[in-house]
Structure formats: C-alpha cells, structure tokens
Amino acid sequence: MSCEWKYGPASVPDGLCWVSIVSCLLLACSYVGSLYVWKSDLPRDHPAVIKRRFTSVLIVSALSPVFVWAWKDFTGIQPGPSLLALMGIRLEGLIPAIILPLLLTMVLFLGPLIQLAMDYPWGFIDGMKVVVDPCFWSLCLSDMRWLRNQVVAPLTEELVFRACMLPMLVPCAGPSTAIFTCPLFFGVAHFHHVIELLRFRQGTVSGIFLSAVFQFSYTAVFGAYTAFIFIRTGHLVGPVLCHSFCNYMGFPALSTALDHPHRLTILSFYVLGVVLFFLLIFPMTDPLFYGFPTPVCTLTSTPGSICS
C-alpha cells in the first residue's frame, strides 16, 4: 500500500515491555477484583449480585484510561493521536466501524443464523415489528442478565482488555504479537468463574476445570479476533458490537446442527460462513475505510500487514 504514515513511529524506551505487561496485569486484576469487593452468598446470576457488580466494573472501567495515561507518562511515549483516539473513541470512520465488523461477524455465524431462522421462522416484517416494539426493549432493559451480557460486559471488557491494553502492548510487541498477547489477559480473567462454580458446587471438580479450559480457549480466540478488529479499524465500537452479538449467539451448537432434519443445508451454511469470513476478514477491515493509519498503529515502527 502506497499510503504514508501521518505520524512518525514511536521510539521504544528501555524496559517498555515490562512496564506494559505489569500495567496490563494490574488492569486485569483490578477488573476481576472489582467483582469480588461485594461479599455475598448469592450466585452470580442473582439480580442483586449483578447490580453490585455493575457498580464496581463501571467504576474500574471509567478509571481504566488512567492506566494508559500513567503508562504513557511513565514511559515517555508521546503519540501523535490523543488518548481517546488511541483507545478507539473518535469520529473518523465511525459509520463503517459500526457496520462492517458486525456484518463480518454475522457472516462467520451464517450457519447458526440459518439454523435459528429455520427453527424460528419469523417473517422479516414480524422481526422488524419486534425490533421497533418499545415493550420488547423495556423487557430487555429490565432484565439484569440481558443488560450484563449484551451491554455492560461487552462495553467494559472491550474498553479494558482491548482499548486500554492494546495501546500499551503494541509499542512493545508490535501489532501482530499484541493481537495474540492481549487475549491471554482476557482469557485468564474469565477463570474467576471457576471459583463461583466450585463455591456453589455446580458440577464435579474435573467437569468445572474442563469447562474452564474450554472457556479460556474460546475467550482467547475471541479476544484475538476483537483485538484484530480494534487494531485494523482503530475503533472501540466494532469490538463492542461483535462482543454483544457473540454473547447473544453463544458458541455454535454443532451437535444440534448434526441432529437437525435439514442438517446438510445447515452444515453447508456453516462451511460457507467460515470460508466467506476468511475471504472477507482483511477487505472488510481495511484501515482505509476507518482513517489510515489507525491511531494505535502509529505507536509502532513495524506496523506490518495488520496495519495496512
């Protein structure tokens, strides 16, 4: 690509990687620790527990930019873009950032979406009536679990684990390595569910740990994907919407698809979705749609193909 960088590559101070990793660890521990400042014998899905955790994670998330500001001040790195721009909060390229990453994620879930359409054959008009129905949204907004899974968790996790961590990791590791390093903090942060499952005896010990390993793997892969989206688009909104959509869809129910009366059709769409996803992942996240170069990419002297 012939486009030139708007900002000069950042210099890398000595010890930057250690400072970046420690900062990310402190941020991850602060986020997870905030969930346990409230003492309660109630399970995590109880509305009272959810409300209290909303309070603590929203406070930590609101303070998370301070970690990036302190990291920038301590390391002496002076990026061209503003702190908010580095964190993906900007207007340039906002409309494509809202539409294209979510559309790309829906392509990946083409099989499950077709399966859902077959099992719940609503017409387009019926679906639109539900979407614009105030009662539907009133029910959603009054459901604490819905708010957690579709709004608060996607917003706060993407803000903390992508928007704040990636600007600290990219100057040290480069964009490509940061994409696979950042999700490790995200995956490990989800291990706290093991504590609650063991505490409330929700399954055998071996079953709980196998579930935790699966969840770590899934969240790490998903975290790498949203980190990729963040670096390529330079926007926070895309990862948040993709996160919310994936929370709604859940992990693809392959076993259900294999037992479905129309399994050949559904499995064909599963394969088609994966193929189209890998064909479209770079074209649909081309930084030229979102303002080239994306702010976080100006922090490295080795942007590579991820940033161009």
XYZ file of C-alpha atoms in Angstrom:
308
model
C 0.000 0.000 0.000
C 1.416 3.340 -1.034
C -0.147 5.465 1.710
C 2.306 7.124 4.087
C 2.063 7.349 7.859
C 0.618 10.545 9.291
C 2.719 10.253 12.430
C 6.292 9.211 12.958
C 6.986 5.815 14.533
C 7.286 5.917 18.304
C 10.673 5.276 19.900
C 10.812 2.320 22.288
C 12.262 3.151 25.746
C 14.226 0.566 27.694
C 12.069 -1.657 29.888
C 8.919 -0.746 27.974
C 7.737 -4.360 27.710
C 7.941 -4.939 31.453
C 6.054 -1.738 32.188
C 3.402 -2.639 29.598
C 2.905 -6.191 30.891
C 2.747 -5.107 34.538
C 0.268 -2.353 33.624
C -1.951 -4.844 31.799
C -1.782 -7.287 34.703
C -2.755 -4.577 37.184
C -5.629 -3.527 34.947
C -6.873 -7.119 34.559
C -6.598 -7.758 38.317
C -8.447 -4.520 39.059
C -11.292 -5.515 36.739
C -11.682 -9.043 38.098
C -11.052 -7.966 41.685
C -13.854 -5.415 41.446
C -16.303 -8.299 41.025
C -15.430 -9.638 44.465
C -15.440 -6.495 46.595
C -19.043 -7.336 47.477
C -19.478 -10.162 49.970
C -22.493 -12.282 49.121
C -23.734 -15.853 49.383
C -25.899 -15.391 46.298
C -24.997 -16.821 42.853
C -23.633 -14.579 40.090
C -26.935 -14.513 38.166
C -28.925 -13.097 41.075
C -30.132 -9.557 40.189
C -28.717 -8.087 43.424
C -25.263 -9.514 42.656
C -25.421 -8.278 39.060
C -26.361 -4.734 40.148
C -23.499 -4.550 42.636
C -21.036 -5.826 40.067
C -22.308 -3.283 37.560
C -21.296 -0.578 40.001
C -17.781 -1.896 40.589
C -16.877 -2.751 36.980
C -18.239 0.550 35.694
C -16.051 2.400 38.207
C -12.962 0.390 37.187
C -13.775 0.876 33.503
C -14.214 4.619 33.967
C -10.801 4.756 35.677
C -9.078 2.444 33.162
C -7.900 5.301 30.883
C -5.842 6.490 33.872
C -3.715 3.339 33.469
C -2.982 4.261 29.838
C -2.265 7.878 30.747
C 0.085 6.794 33.592
C 1.807 4.267 31.292
C 2.299 6.960 28.637
C 3.624 9.415 31.201
C 5.960 6.876 32.844
C 7.435 5.560 29.581
C 7.740 8.985 27.994
C 5.996 7.879 24.799
C 4.373 10.860 23.084
C 1.991 9.578 20.407
C 0.537 11.870 17.774
C -3.112 10.882 18.343
C -4.968 11.856 21.506
C -5.512 9.419 24.364
C -9.165 8.953 23.398
C -8.231 8.290 19.767
C -5.693 5.657 20.860
C -8.499 3.990 22.798
C -10.728 3.894 19.731
C -13.029 6.744 20.720
C -13.117 9.006 17.656
C -15.457 10.148 14.880
C -13.384 9.435 11.761
C -14.626 6.252 10.085
C -17.307 5.730 12.741
C -20.115 4.600 10.406
C -18.057 1.838 8.709
C -16.785 0.807 12.163
C -20.379 0.297 13.335
C -21.488 -1.689 10.279
C -18.624 -3.679 8.735
C -17.113 -5.599 11.703
C -20.583 -6.654 12.907
C -21.527 -7.735 9.383
C -18.282 -9.723 9.136
C -19.070 -11.472 12.422
C -22.571 -12.298 11.202
C -21.013 -13.892 8.117
C -18.958 -16.149 10.418
C -22.198 -17.129 12.199
C -24.052 -17.741 8.930
C -24.712 -21.400 9.809
C -26.146 -20.716 13.291
C -28.205 -17.802 11.893
C -29.718 -20.007 9.183
C -30.412 -22.687 11.795
C -32.095 -20.086 14.006
C -34.198 -18.865 11.075
C -35.312 -22.431 10.311
C -36.227 -23.188 13.903
C -37.997 -19.856 14.441
C -39.383 -18.967 11.004
C -40.441 -15.389 11.629
C -41.055 -13.232 8.604
C -38.983 -10.108 8.042
C -41.947 -7.868 8.867
C -42.588 -9.766 12.114
C -38.948 -9.412 13.080
C -38.961 -5.666 12.396
C -42.131 -5.264 14.480
C -40.331 -6.838 17.439
C -37.238 -4.661 16.934
C -39.240 -1.415 16.996
C -41.594 -2.532 19.777
C -40.918 -0.420 22.942
C -42.262 -3.245 25.123
C -39.584 -5.599 23.809
C -36.785 -3.185 24.697
C -38.419 -2.390 28.039
C -38.336 -6.085 28.926
C -34.704 -6.366 27.813
C -33.573 -3.327 29.777
C -35.324 -4.559 32.906
C -33.558 -7.942 32.702
C -30.290 -7.718 34.639
C -28.772 -10.730 32.865
C -29.585 -9.256 29.453
C -28.022 -5.935 30.448
C -24.911 -7.732 31.708
C -24.455 -9.990 28.685
C -25.441 -7.581 25.918
C -24.397 -4.163 27.225
C -22.224 -3.900 30.328
C -19.901 -6.881 29.802
C -19.167 -6.137 26.104
C -18.631 -2.419 26.753
C -16.460 -2.716 29.867
C -14.448 -5.751 28.750
C -13.634 -4.294 25.353
C -12.746 -0.955 26.918
C -10.424 -2.514 29.499
C -8.999 -5.518 27.643
C -8.725 -4.047 24.154
C -8.948 -0.248 24.124
C -6.659 0.211 27.141
C -4.319 -2.775 26.843
C -3.530 -2.726 23.116
C -2.063 0.821 23.101
C 0.279 -0.344 25.869
C 1.228 -3.634 24.162
C 1.614 -2.533 20.523
C 4.737 -0.328 21.028
C 6.441 -3.199 22.845
C 5.346 -6.295 20.914
C 4.145 -4.925 17.579
C 0.567 -5.248 16.279
C 0.678 -8.937 15.282
C 2.107 -10.194 18.576
C -0.129 -7.861 20.595
C -3.198 -9.415 18.944
C -2.283 -12.799 20.442
C -0.853 -11.478 23.725
C -3.766 -9.276 24.740
C -6.339 -12.140 24.786
C -4.269 -14.039 27.350
C -5.171 -11.409 29.955
C -8.790 -11.634 28.795
C -8.852 -15.452 28.941
C -7.217 -15.678 32.354
C -9.654 -13.059 33.677
C -12.523 -15.466 32.933
C -11.022 -18.150 35.179
C -12.712 -16.449 38.123
C -15.902 -18.307 37.132
C -14.223 -21.470 38.445
C -14.280 -20.019 41.956
C -18.039 -19.497 41.833
C -18.777 -22.889 40.267
C -16.726 -24.638 42.949
C -18.225 -22.466 45.672
C -21.808 -23.333 44.731
C -20.910 -26.947 43.788
C -22.264 -26.558 40.261
C -20.756 -29.734 38.837
C -17.802 -32.039 39.519
C -14.320 -30.622 40.045
C -12.990 -32.225 36.850
C -16.011 -31.046 34.871
C -15.641 -27.491 36.156
C -11.953 -27.328 35.235
C -12.577 -28.818 31.785
C -15.247 -26.178 31.282
C -12.791 -23.503 32.433
C -10.141 -24.686 29.965
C -12.684 -24.621 27.148
C -13.852 -21.154 28.168
C -10.266 -19.899 28.334
C -9.578 -21.237 24.825
C -12.776 -19.785 23.409
C -12.348 -16.372 25.044
C -8.683 -16.229 23.985
C -9.587 -16.896 20.334
C -12.461 -14.436 20.501
C -10.200 -11.888 22.205
C -7.662 -12.227 19.386
C -10.429 -11.560 16.872
C -11.691 -8.399 18.590
C -8.087 -7.238 19.107
C -7.591 -7.664 15.354
C -10.772 -5.653 14.721
C -9.624 -2.917 17.105
C -6.183 -2.542 15.535
C -7.470 -2.692 11.959
C -10.351 -0.234 12.480
C -8.978 1.916 15.303
C -12.453 1.971 16.853
C -13.891 0.603 20.093
C -17.460 0.368 18.810
C -16.782 -2.523 16.403
C -15.388 -4.912 19.050
C -18.195 -3.949 21.465
C -20.925 -4.750 18.925
C -19.215 -8.003 17.869
C -18.851 -8.991 21.532
C -22.524 -8.311 22.221
C -23.591 -10.267 19.141
C -21.416 -13.263 20.066
C -22.766 -13.220 23.621
C -26.259 -13.378 22.168
C -25.452 -16.203 19.744
C -23.282 -18.252 22.126
C -20.935 -20.985 20.948
C -22.266 -22.613 17.751
C -24.381 -25.666 18.623
C -22.750 -28.113 16.220
C -24.291 -31.148 17.923
C -27.767 -29.678 17.386
C -26.921 -28.931 13.764
C -25.823 -32.549 13.213
C -29.167 -33.804 14.550
C -31.248 -31.248 12.642
C -33.706 -32.542 9.979
C -32.057 -30.151 7.492
C -28.513 -30.816 8.677
C -26.995 -30.923 5.183
C -28.308 -27.450 4.375
C -27.295 -26.050 7.759
C -23.817 -27.587 7.706
C -23.321 -26.213 4.188
C -24.037 -22.725 5.524
C -21.661 -23.364 8.434
C -18.872 -24.116 5.956
C -19.867 -21.265 3.633
C -19.832 -18.816 6.536
C -16.328 -19.828 7.624
C -14.984 -19.661 4.051
C -16.536 -16.234 3.396
C -15.286 -14.990 6.758
C -11.654 -15.753 5.928
C -12.055 -14.323 2.432
C -13.566 -11.076 3.731
C -11.714 -10.519 7.009
C -8.987 -8.311 5.522
C -11.062 -6.478 2.866
C -13.848 -5.592 5.332
C -11.375 -4.337 7.954
C -9.191 -2.383 5.543
C -7.884 0.639 7.531
C -8.654 2.881 4.544
C -12.358 2.610 5.498
C -11.692 3.869 9.006
C -8.993 6.528 8.622
C -5.491 5.380 7.658
C -3.401 4.812 9.678
C -5.457 3.802 12.687
C -4.238 5.607 15.843
C -2.883 2.530 17.640
C -0.768 1.647 14.593
C 1.117 4.939 14.884
C 2.688 3.618 18.095
C 4.898 1.081 16.330
C 7.806 1.306 13.906
C 6.918 -2.143 12.475
C 3.237 -1.902 11.509
C 3.331 -4.904 9.132
C 0.354 -6.132 7.136
C -2.031 -5.865 10.117
C -1.921 -2.064 9.977
C -2.082 -1.667 6.205
